[in-house]
XYZ file of C-alpha atoms in Angstrom:
682
model
C 0.000 0.000 0.000
C 1.321 3.403 -0.944
C 1.786 5.768 1.985
C -1.265 7.951 2.596
C -3.545 6.113 0.153
C -6.541 4.500 1.823
C -8.833 3.124 -0.873
C -9.245 -0.070 -2.902
C -11.547 -0.220 -5.919
C -12.894 -3.287 -7.718
C -15.036 -3.307 -10.846
C -16.751 -6.364 -12.334
C -18.285 -6.017 -15.783
C -21.147 -8.411 -16.399
C -23.332 -8.994 -19.404
C -26.097 -6.757 -18.043
C -24.667 -4.636 -15.207
C -21.282 -3.247 -14.208
C -20.664 -3.540 -10.452
C -18.323 -1.397 -8.357
C -17.087 -1.950 -4.800
C -14.983 0.640 -2.947
C -13.291 -0.298 0.346
C -11.412 1.849 2.838
C -8.521 0.571 4.959
C -10.090 1.168 8.366
C -13.042 -1.221 8.346
C -15.554 1.237 6.905
C -18.683 -0.057 5.218
C -18.059 -0.540 1.483
C -19.460 1.902 -1.033
C -21.092 0.201 -3.986
C -22.607 1.087 -7.332
C -24.423 -0.793 -10.054
C -24.821 0.688 -13.529
C -25.935 -0.830 -16.858
C -23.080 -2.322 -18.867
C -22.231 -0.325 -21.970
C -21.745 -3.200 -24.407
C -20.219 -1.096 -27.191
C -17.653 0.491 -24.880
C -17.385 -1.300 -21.498
C -14.839 1.230 -20.224
C -17.502 3.969 -20.295
C -19.628 1.874 -17.931
C -16.594 1.251 -15.704
C -15.872 4.963 -15.348
C -19.547 5.792 -14.795
C -19.754 3.181 -12.031
C -16.604 4.511 -10.344
C -18.071 8.010 -10.343
C -21.431 6.806 -9.004
C -19.697 4.948 -6.152
C -17.856 8.149 -5.218
C -14.389 6.587 -5.544
C -11.440 8.974 -5.440
C -8.858 7.421 -7.767
C -6.193 9.832 -6.525
C -6.547 8.183 -3.109
C -6.685 4.625 -4.563
C -3.676 2.297 -4.215
C -5.222 -0.925 -5.559
C -7.545 -1.303 -8.534
C -8.824 -4.739 -9.615
C -11.016 -5.502 -12.584
C -13.033 -8.527 -13.652
C -14.004 -8.312 -17.304
C -16.100 -10.174 -19.865
C -14.133 -8.815 -22.832
C -12.313 -12.113 -23.441
C -15.384 -14.283 -22.820
C -17.576 -12.238 -25.163
C -14.906 -12.269 -27.877
C -14.825 -16.082 -27.816
C -18.606 -16.404 -27.650
C -19.261 -13.900 -30.435
C -16.065 -14.732 -32.383
C -15.178 -11.077 -32.788
C -11.458 -11.483 -33.389
C -8.756 -9.654 -35.296
C -7.579 -11.475 -38.433
C -5.535 -14.430 -37.153
C -3.463 -17.317 -38.473
C -2.007 -20.571 -37.160
C 1.502 -21.634 -38.186
C 2.223 -25.282 -37.533
C 4.302 -28.301 -38.537
C 3.534 -29.692 -41.989
C 0.893 -32.378 -41.609
C -0.652 -30.944 -38.413
C -2.822 -28.066 -39.668
C -6.063 -29.908 -38.826
C -5.286 -30.809 -35.204
C -7.686 -28.147 -33.866
C -10.452 -29.336 -36.221
C -10.063 -33.081 -35.634
C -10.121 -32.348 -31.868
C -10.902 -35.286 -29.560
C -13.962 -36.399 -31.491
C -16.296 -35.987 -28.507
C -19.661 -34.202 -28.451
C -21.325 -32.121 -25.789
C -24.568 -34.036 -26.256
C -23.767 -37.631 -27.194
C -27.345 -38.415 -28.220
C -27.989 -35.445 -30.521
C -26.769 -36.526 -33.947
C -27.670 -33.177 -35.491
C -25.893 -30.869 -33.074
C -22.425 -30.066 -34.364
C -19.474 -28.861 -32.326
C -18.554 -25.233 -32.958
C -15.987 -24.818 -35.766
C -12.349 -23.953 -34.950
C -11.590 -20.335 -34.113
C -9.207 -20.164 -37.106
C -10.478 -21.320 -40.510
C -8.492 -23.899 -42.472
C -7.319 -21.448 -45.130
C -5.561 -19.457 -42.387
C -3.852 -22.505 -40.909
C -0.447 -22.443 -42.599
C 2.323 -25.045 -42.483
C 6.101 -25.030 -42.555
C 8.601 -27.870 -42.692
C 10.244 -28.707 -39.328
C 10.295 -31.695 -37.011
C 11.425 -32.482 -33.486
C 10.916 -35.983 -32.102
C 9.407 -36.896 -28.716
C 12.827 -36.805 -27.046
C 13.588 -33.283 -28.294
C 16.007 -34.333 -31.025
C 15.838 -32.213 -34.192
C 14.985 -34.499 -37.087
C 14.283 -31.823 -39.709
C 15.408 -28.196 -39.314
C 13.054 -25.233 -39.728
C 12.803 -24.360 -43.444
C 13.435 -20.596 -43.576
C 12.602 -20.422 -47.287
C 9.098 -21.665 -46.543
C 8.951 -19.278 -43.593
C 9.610 -16.322 -45.922
C 6.822 -17.429 -48.270
C 4.551 -17.787 -45.259
C 5.343 -14.223 -44.164
C 4.268 -12.923 -47.585
C 0.941 -14.720 -47.169
C 0.405 -13.267 -43.698
C 1.217 -9.777 -44.930
C -1.091 -10.084 -47.922
C -3.970 -11.272 -45.732
C -3.356 -8.470 -43.203
C -3.081 -10.909 -40.317
C -2.764 -9.164 -36.934
C -2.010 -12.093 -34.641
C -0.339 -15.489 -35.129
C -0.292 -18.701 -33.081
C 2.846 -20.793 -33.651
C 2.290 -24.432 -32.658
C 4.911 -27.005 -33.608
C 4.558 -30.644 -32.674
C 6.751 -31.731 -29.718
C 7.835 -28.143 -29.047
C 7.011 -28.730 -25.372
C 10.201 -30.817 -25.093
C 12.381 -28.634 -27.375
C 11.092 -25.171 -28.368
C 14.057 -24.215 -30.559
C 12.034 -24.047 -33.796
C 9.114 -22.152 -32.236
C 11.479 -19.566 -30.797
C 13.238 -19.195 -34.167
C 9.876 -18.787 -35.932
C 8.732 -16.216 -33.393
C 11.899 -14.152 -33.846
C 11.604 -14.392 -37.642
C 7.952 -13.239 -37.617
C 8.660 -10.356 -35.240
C 11.524 -9.178 -37.438
C 9.462 -9.359 -40.637
C 6.069 -8.313 -39.183
C 6.788 -6.087 -36.161
C 3.136 -5.020 -35.766
C 1.843 -8.598 -35.549
C 1.269 -10.331 -32.184
C 2.933 -13.757 -31.951
C 2.075 -16.469 -29.389
C 4.150 -19.672 -29.304
C 2.788 -22.810 -27.674
C 5.967 -23.585 -25.708
C 5.624 -20.239 -23.903
C 1.829 -20.313 -23.514
C 1.363 -23.960 -22.427
C 4.547 -25.988 -22.173
C 2.762 -29.352 -22.051
C 2.261 -32.588 -23.980
C -0.997 -33.339 -25.917
C -0.924 -31.272 -29.082
C -4.665 -30.626 -29.403
C -4.951 -29.048 -25.952
C -1.703 -27.102 -26.437
C -2.652 -25.897 -29.929
C -6.194 -24.926 -28.832
C -4.967 -22.957 -25.800
C -2.345 -21.138 -27.865
C -4.892 -20.248 -30.551
C -7.234 -18.766 -27.923
C -4.318 -16.860 -26.424
C -3.273 -15.455 -29.813
C -6.822 -14.359 -30.632
C -7.348 -12.604 -27.312
C -3.917 -11.035 -26.846
C -4.498 -7.974 -29.110
C -7.993 -7.429 -27.693
C -6.918 -7.654 -24.062
C -3.848 -5.529 -24.707
C -5.863 -2.770 -26.364
C -8.625 -2.895 -23.739
C -6.230 -2.873 -20.773
C -4.124 -0.058 -22.193
C -7.197 2.084 -22.870
C -8.542 1.453 -19.365
C -5.162 2.258 -17.793
C -5.124 5.529 -19.700
C -8.650 6.475 -18.580
C -7.796 5.612 -14.962
C -4.575 7.636 -15.121
C -6.485 10.630 -16.498
C -8.741 10.375 -13.434
C -5.788 10.345 -11.033
C -4.989 6.656 -10.492
C -1.213 6.176 -10.246
C -1.020 2.434 -9.505
C -1.103 -0.731 -11.598
C -4.226 -2.148 -13.186
C -4.845 -5.696 -11.922
C -7.007 -8.017 -14.022
C -8.839 -10.954 -12.483
C -8.117 -14.291 -14.163
C -9.864 -17.645 -14.058
C -7.334 -19.242 -11.708
C -8.593 -17.169 -8.788
C -5.826 -14.570 -8.866
C -4.961 -11.327 -10.608
C -2.320 -10.335 -13.122
C -0.926 -7.063 -14.375
C -1.598 -5.685 -17.847
C 1.780 -6.904 -19.099
C 1.187 -10.459 -17.863
C -2.363 -10.447 -19.245
C -1.102 -9.665 -22.742
C 1.222 -12.699 -22.570
C -1.465 -15.018 -21.166
C -4.673 -13.390 -22.400
C -6.627 -16.664 -22.518
C -6.532 -16.797 -18.715
C -9.080 -13.955 -18.722
C -11.697 -16.023 -20.562
C -13.479 -16.681 -17.245
C -12.434 -13.543 -15.380
C -15.710 -12.573 -13.721
C -16.726 -16.144 -12.879
C -13.694 -16.675 -10.655
C -14.329 -13.477 -8.681
C -17.783 -14.654 -7.633
C -16.467 -18.079 -6.597
C -13.721 -16.497 -4.469
C -16.226 -14.190 -2.783
C -18.611 -17.085 -2.126
C -15.866 -19.089 -0.406
C -14.834 -16.094 1.738
C -18.408 -15.409 2.862
C -19.113 -19.068 3.645
C -15.962 -19.484 5.741
C -16.667 -16.227 7.597
C -20.087 -17.669 8.480
C -18.564 -20.965 9.648
C -19.490 -23.124 6.647
C -16.665 -25.241 5.202
C -19.056 -26.730 2.641
C -21.012 -24.309 0.496
C -22.612 -23.804 -2.893
C -22.176 -20.431 -4.552
C -25.149 -19.150 -6.582
C -24.383 -16.010 -8.602
C -27.342 -15.009 -10.780
C -26.893 -11.914 -12.896
C -28.851 -10.521 -15.795
C -27.544 -12.964 -18.389
C -26.445 -16.168 -16.663
C -26.101 -18.075 -13.404
C -22.657 -19.138 -12.182
C -22.491 -21.988 -9.689
C -19.444 -23.006 -7.662
C -18.825 -25.504 -4.879
C -16.525 -25.347 -1.847
C -15.705 -28.635 -0.106
C -13.695 -28.614 3.101
C -12.975 -24.912 2.646
C -11.408 -25.312 -0.815
C -12.543 -24.438 -4.323
C -11.867 -27.029 -7.002
C -9.319 -26.177 -9.711
C -9.582 -27.727 -13.171
C -7.048 -27.653 -16.004
C -9.264 -28.368 -18.998
C -12.225 -26.096 -19.667
C -13.721 -24.231 -22.586
C -15.980 -21.407 -23.654
C -16.976 -23.333 -26.800
C -17.125 -27.094 -26.264
C -14.355 -28.941 -28.072
C -11.885 -26.063 -27.988
C -10.170 -26.407 -24.599
C -8.204 -23.801 -22.682
C -5.804 -25.562 -20.327
C -4.728 -22.947 -17.821
C -5.600 -23.751 -14.162
C -9.101 -22.451 -13.585
C -11.595 -22.425 -10.720
C -14.435 -24.797 -11.535
C -17.597 -22.771 -12.143
C -20.700 -24.101 -13.908
C -22.479 -21.477 -16.004
C -26.006 -21.818 -17.392
C -28.206 -19.373 -19.277
C -30.536 -18.536 -16.403
C -30.409 -14.871 -15.418
C -32.809 -12.017 -14.873
C -32.840 -11.386 -18.613
C -33.366 -15.021 -19.657
C -36.097 -15.186 -22.293
C -39.199 -17.350 -21.839
C -40.436 -19.194 -24.940
C -42.691 -22.055 -25.949
C -41.123 -24.840 -28.010
C -42.687 -26.744 -30.914
C -44.084 -29.313 -28.515
C -45.925 -26.660 -26.511
C -43.580 -26.830 -23.514
C -42.505 -23.689 -21.677
C -38.748 -23.004 -21.753
C -36.600 -20.300 -20.150
C -33.196 -19.392 -21.619
C -30.463 -19.851 -22.535
C -31.178 -16.846 -24.748
C -30.977 -13.550 -22.876
C -32.269 -10.052 -23.490
C -29.052 -8.693 -21.944
C -28.790 -5.032 -21.035
C -29.910 -3.678 -24.399
C -32.774 -3.968 -25.118
C -33.116 -5.925 -21.869
C -36.388 -7.298 -20.436
C -39.611 -5.875 -21.816
C -40.195 -3.910 -18.600
C -37.020 -1.865 -19.243
C -38.875 0.008 -21.960
C -35.878 -0.043 -24.288
C -37.556 -1.902 -27.133
C -37.472 -5.452 -25.833
C -40.701 -7.419 -26.302
C -39.784 -10.925 -25.124
C -40.907 -12.039 -21.664
C -38.060 -12.683 -19.218
C -37.766 -13.856 -15.622
C -37.521 -10.201 -14.542
C -40.833 -9.466 -16.275
C -42.447 -12.452 -14.521
C -41.134 -11.293 -11.131
C -42.480 -7.792 -11.731
C -45.911 -9.136 -12.731
C -46.023 -11.163 -9.487
C -44.990 -8.208 -7.318
C -41.726 -9.831 -6.249
C -39.584 -6.835 -7.268
C -40.081 -3.087 -7.123
C -40.502 -0.866 -10.155
C -36.883 0.302 -10.105
C -33.477 -1.368 -10.101
C -29.916 -0.272 -9.323
C -30.817 2.653 -7.067
C -33.324 3.992 -9.570
C -30.981 3.945 -12.564
C -33.317 1.438 -14.246
C -37.078 2.048 -14.001
C -39.443 -0.835 -14.724
C -42.809 -0.644 -16.508
C -45.374 -3.121 -15.117
C -47.690 -2.783 -18.119
C -44.934 -3.654 -20.585
C -44.070 -6.696 -18.437
C -47.713 -7.835 -18.401
C -47.938 -7.387 -22.162
C -44.854 -9.578 -22.700
C -45.940 -12.316 -20.276
C -49.469 -12.318 -21.718
C -48.020 -13.461 -25.071
C -46.635 -16.532 -23.305
C -49.981 -16.994 -21.524
C -51.851 -17.051 -24.850
C -49.469 -19.672 -26.249
C -49.987 -21.822 -23.137
C -53.732 -21.087 -22.978
C -53.309 -20.002 -19.359
C -53.870 -16.946 -17.208
C -51.315 -14.152 -16.917
C -50.548 -15.146 -13.318
C -50.075 -18.839 -14.121
C -47.778 -17.994 -17.020
C -45.614 -15.784 -14.800
C -45.452 -18.466 -12.079
C -44.631 -21.054 -14.729
C -41.722 -18.976 -16.039
C -40.213 -18.746 -12.557
C -40.776 -22.446 -11.856
C -38.984 -23.432 -15.068
C -36.129 -21.030 -14.302
C -35.823 -22.460 -10.776
C -35.879 -26.017 -12.131
C -32.965 -25.151 -14.437
C -31.055 -23.723 -11.479
C -31.842 -26.741 -9.284
C -30.523 -29.089 -11.982
C -27.288 -27.080 -12.158
C -26.866 -27.250 -8.371
C -27.372 -31.022 -8.532
C -24.682 -31.326 -11.214
C -22.006 -29.820 -8.957
C -23.192 -31.624 -5.813
C -25.271 -34.814 -6.079
C -23.681 -35.972 -9.343
C -20.244 -35.502 -7.763
C -21.150 -37.654 -4.770
C -21.882 -34.734 -2.422
C -24.993 -34.474 -0.271
C -26.532 -30.973 -0.636
C -27.900 -31.240 2.904
C -24.315 -30.716 4.093
C -23.971 -27.417 2.217
C -25.047 -23.840 2.812
C -26.213 -21.819 -0.192
C -24.418 -18.487 -0.696
C -26.782 -16.471 -2.898
C -25.717 -13.279 -4.623
C -25.848 -11.420 -7.906
C -28.779 -9.168 -8.663
C -31.188 -12.116 -8.956
C -29.602 -14.787 -6.714
C -31.515 -13.866 -3.525
C -34.786 -13.990 -5.484
C -34.473 -17.727 -6.175
C -32.340 -18.850 -3.216
C -34.951 -19.946 -0.652
C -37.042 -21.825 -3.193
C -33.907 -23.715 -4.284
C -32.960 -24.409 -0.668
C -36.395 -25.921 -0.107
C -36.105 -27.976 -3.317
C -32.684 -29.450 -2.422
C -33.149 -29.573 1.383
C -30.281 -27.156 1.961
C -30.071 -26.222 5.637
C -29.280 -22.518 5.267
C -29.101 -19.636 2.830
C -26.644 -16.758 3.252
C -27.172 -13.464 1.426
C -24.186 -11.063 1.752
C -24.669 -7.384 2.601
C -24.318 -6.229 -1.024
C -25.347 -9.263 -3.113
C -25.527 -7.397 -6.401
C -21.844 -6.426 -6.304
C -20.407 -9.509 -4.567
C -18.358 -10.533 -7.620
C -16.667 -7.139 -7.562
C -16.053 -7.655 -3.849
C -14.357 -10.975 -4.696
C -11.791 -9.110 -6.803
C -10.466 -7.584 -3.567
C -9.847 -10.964 -1.898
C -7.206 -12.379 -4.242
C -3.451 -12.308 -4.804
C -1.326 -11.841 -7.893
C -0.964 -15.353 -9.248
C 1.060 -17.050 -11.994
C 1.186 -20.764 -12.773
C 4.162 -22.590 -14.285
C 4.489 -26.269 -15.193
C 6.869 -28.800 -16.707
C 6.188 -32.269 -18.073
C 7.731 -34.941 -15.847
C 6.647 -38.381 -17.042
C 8.209 -41.000 -14.771
C 7.165 -44.092 -12.854
C 6.808 -43.059 -9.221
C 8.903 -45.940 -7.956
C 11.814 -44.951 -10.232
C 11.552 -41.170 -9.832
C 14.603 -39.391 -8.436
C 13.678 -36.938 -5.631
C 16.752 -34.852 -6.500
C 15.555 -34.471 -10.110
C 12.070 -33.522 -8.899
C 13.492 -30.920 -6.504
C 15.753 -29.484 -9.217
C 12.803 -29.105 -11.607
C 10.726 -27.382 -8.934
C 13.574 -24.952 -8.245
C 13.786 -24.038 -11.950
C 10.041 -23.409 -12.093
C 10.168 -21.309 -8.928
C 13.002 -19.238 -10.376
C 10.846 -18.401 -13.416
C 7.864 -17.692 -11.189
C 9.828 -15.394 -8.878
C 11.143 -13.433 -11.856
C 7.596 -12.910 -13.186
C 6.316 -11.671 -9.826
C 9.230 -9.285 -9.388
C 8.504 -7.895 -12.863
C 4.931 -7.317 -11.681
C 6.239 -5.171 -8.840
C 5.737 -7.708 -6.040
C 8.113 -7.279 -3.114
C 10.341 -10.327 -2.461
C 9.014 -10.858 1.067
C 5.429 -11.106 -0.271
C 6.183 -13.984 -2.660
C 4.789 -17.425 -1.826
C 5.115 -20.668 -3.804
C 2.791 -23.668 -3.896
C 4.063 -26.928 -5.431
C 2.004 -29.694 -7.052
C 2.773 -33.045 -8.678
C 0.222 -34.375 -11.166
C -0.064 -38.147 -10.564
C -2.161 -40.944 -12.029
C -2.498 -44.702 -11.960
C -0.509 -46.429 -14.666
C -2.652 -46.694 -17.790
C -4.965 -43.807 -16.870
C -5.189 -40.703 -19.058
C -6.313 -38.249 -16.365
C -4.091 -37.037 -13.582
C -4.702 -35.485 -10.173
C -2.675 -32.678 -8.549
C -1.076 -33.528 -5.210
C 0.226 -30.708 -3.018
C 3.919 -31.050 -2.237
C 5.851 -29.758 0.750
C 9.392 -28.589 0.144
C 12.017 -29.813 -0.227
C 11.224 -33.154 -1.909
C 13.263 -35.859 -0.155
C 11.217 -39.016 -0.846
C 8.360 -40.097 -3.083
C 6.632 -42.774 -0.966
C 4.684 -40.308 1.155
C 3.422 -38.496 -1.958
C 2.191 -41.746 -3.499
C 0.276 -42.558 -0.312
C -1.194 -39.056 -0.386
C -2.307 -39.687 -3.965
C -4.089 -42.930 -2.982
C -5.946 -41.126 -0.175
C -6.979 -38.205 -2.371
C -8.035 -40.479 -5.222
C -10.249 -42.447 -2.837
C -11.779 -39.230 -1.539
C -12.413 -37.826 -5.020
C -13.573 -40.949 -6.878
C -14.564 -43.400 -4.139
C -11.814 -45.939 -4.762
C -8.044 -46.381 -4.790
C -5.652 -49.056 -6.070
C -2.733 -49.317 -3.666
C -1.279 -52.302 -5.557
C -1.343 -50.499 -8.916
C 1.712 -48.636 -10.231
C 1.555 -44.834 -10.005
C 2.972 -42.511 -12.669
C 4.156 -38.931 -12.272
C 2.886 -36.762 -15.105
C 3.679 -33.102 -14.485
C 5.225 -30.723 -11.956
C 3.638 -27.323 -11.419
C 4.148 -24.245 -9.290
C 1.557 -21.629 -8.341
C 3.360 -18.394 -7.556
C 1.522 -15.908 -5.343
C 2.261 -12.260 -4.782
C 0.443 -11.775 -1.477
C -1.788 -8.690 -1.341
C -2.758 -7.506 2.124
C -6.377 -8.402 2.814
C -8.873 -5.643 3.576
C -10.224 -5.367 7.099
C -13.944 -5.690 7.745
C -15.472 -4.194 10.850
C -18.454 -5.709 12.644
C -21.696 -3.766 12.442
C -22.859 -1.826 15.464
C -25.797 -3.398 17.315
C -29.251 -1.951 16.877
C -31.522 -0.415 19.439
C -33.529 -3.594 19.946
C -36.687 -2.021 18.598
C -38.774 -3.973 16.115
C -37.946 -3.384 12.481
C -40.720 -1.553 10.713
C -41.486 -2.218 7.036
C -41.136 0.652 4.589
C -44.213 -0.499 2.697
C -46.503 -3.355 1.799
C -47.611 -4.902 -1.476
C -49.334 -7.977 -2.790
C -46.825 -10.677 -3.780
C -47.375 -14.037 -5.457
C -44.763 -16.592 -4.372
C -43.922 -19.701 -6.409
C -45.435 -21.948 -3.730
C -49.186 -22.426 -4.337
C -50.510 -20.062 -1.669
C -51.982 -17.375 -3.873
C -51.357 -13.669 -3.386
C -50.153 -12.564 0.049
C -49.989 -9.094 1.514
C -46.250 -8.849 2.121
C -44.238 -6.310 4.127
C -41.284 -4.720 2.350
C -38.187 -3.969 4.447
C -35.190 -1.827 3.592
C -31.920 -3.748 3.951
C -30.257 -0.632 5.356
C -32.654 -0.714 8.355
C -31.598 -4.216 9.425
C -29.062 -4.349 12.260
C -27.261 -7.398 13.774
C -29.678 -9.850 15.414
C -32.630 -8.307 13.591
C -35.124 -10.966 12.554
C -37.527 -10.968 9.612
C -40.103 -13.742 9.191
C -41.673 -14.514 5.835
C -43.551 -13.646 3.851
C -41.292 -10.649 3.356
C -39.383 -8.733 0.735
C -36.039 -7.149 1.669
C -35.120 -4.447 -0.818
C -31.811 -2.726 -1.461
C -30.358 -0.824 -4.431
C -28.403 -3.746 -5.902
C -30.752 -6.684 -5.281
C -33.948 -7.979 -3.702
C -34.231 -10.866 -1.237
C -37.443 -12.866 -1.273
C -38.431 -14.672 1.954
C -41.434 -16.997 1.487
C -43.738 -18.040 4.310
C -42.260 -20.432 6.894
C -38.728 -19.035 6.502
C -36.886 -16.583 8.749
C -33.924 -14.292 8.088
C -31.547 -13.165 10.841
C -28.785 -10.573 10.401
C -25.339 -11.595 11.683
C -22.493 -9.377 12.954
C -21.047 -8.967 9.445
C -24.366 -7.897 7.956
C -25.144 -11.201 6.197
C -28.704 -12.442 6.062
C -28.875 -16.004 7.439
C -32.102 -17.550 6.142
C -33.470 -20.862 7.380
C -36.794 -22.590 7.792
C -38.701 -21.302 10.816
C -38.206 -23.354 13.985
C -41.871 -24.301 14.266
C -41.612 -25.958 10.848
């Protein structure tokens, strides 16, 4: 922290809203803002949100940003002109893929095409064998012809992916230097620097994504840095990445694909922090925004990290990433009736523009927000009045669905919410029941603008014991950006039989990785005493294709204890272990952390003990079949620690609304969280 500066600012850009969280260094209550996302120019929405939150960038020493720029680019395929340069005979690796399908039983649903078309996948003669020996040198004459093609096609970014370069990158490095000399304005990503691992499809696919996103992220980050500097911010811009850490602008340009799930990770980190602060080591995170719902799981106080994920199925990105399940079920999810006459909700979304019909911006399709407004579950304004809602437009949109279903307006609205909740319940089951976890052992952490609207109904459906709604649910993902460290991940292939592995060789490899990691953190401005390293060995049973990371203490002196640790963890994860089976080492990896001092959170002052009075009343129709109920509406700002609200009730605040059905009770804890559970007499 710079001397005299007392503010941290985090901004999370979602598909519908841009959220801002401003924290002081002395335990003050956070200042928050929620403004509509400006899809054409997200930075305008960022700056508007900062101004609305009253953040003084001159007094700010830490600025963190979660962004959807990379995710949207991959989803919408809005890339600069790109090319792939690869070994002759391997141009179709990213199209052949693994041959799997997202839906095995749908013969007509095709996997999305590669990000780079075949005509832009160019080849050059070179070959290195699996041991790293050069069999055929890089043909520079072909490289010159290739450069002419790239120049003629006005290519702006190139992915260089040579087979077996993970074991000897000499040809990739030579090609990179040649391209930079001949085409200095073209971005070049080489697979040995992006993902130094075996398995060419995964390595090629990750490098292609990195090459496509690098110019976009670089331009976006540089423009945002300039706008922040013009407003007085003198520090570094930190970008949230999918591994649950942050990186500087310079690091993000080198590893741009890590930002493909930027905002998702922030919500998962915040969910874990809130659950642990409330005493729950097992929790499910439910982040429902305007466009989608992001679901995470914490078991034993830890989030799960995966190394193979994708935005488009079949095109993996293999950087370490927090596991978050995303479905198209947000406040803007569109209700529709399929050819069989069944009601569906999502995955299509009205987004921020035109948004739900009730926004009055030209949208005509009924959404979950319209259904909630028709049923009285939400007020006629959102985001502190920045978005006014028109009840008549909502009724008009939902009535179209009602006519298709031959039902009443009320039944259609209830049906929309029931279908949306069923989609959310299925997603929660995927990350819990289908993974062998009992949801009754988990608390539900509900946030996002729409999360607290669905939370209690989902808790009832899955028999979850408790729901926790944080003090500012609508900006919780932005809050998560302030709970992370600078993080880089480095790995090296290390394929050995465990019984024959040399501990000295393992230790030497770890030391080399840590040296690279330390250099990267120092370049990011991290002080040496704030650097921390975490070691992992990927292990698997002999003959398996999938490996499991095992945490390693340093220094490595013997392998037997690590193998036993692998058996235990494998049994815990998959329900079985094979102690008599040979174990293989697959990969060594290091997670390098630049520790950022955590913000301090003060406990709320106790209230006067007087009963909380509602700020209003209105008729509300809950999903449960009880008809319309006269329901008190409370202001979240009036609730003090130990305050108790029994349903039916609506708790309103600028960034979200919490719905408490009959038979459920909410109690405010010392940190301002709402703890919701079924009433004792039930």
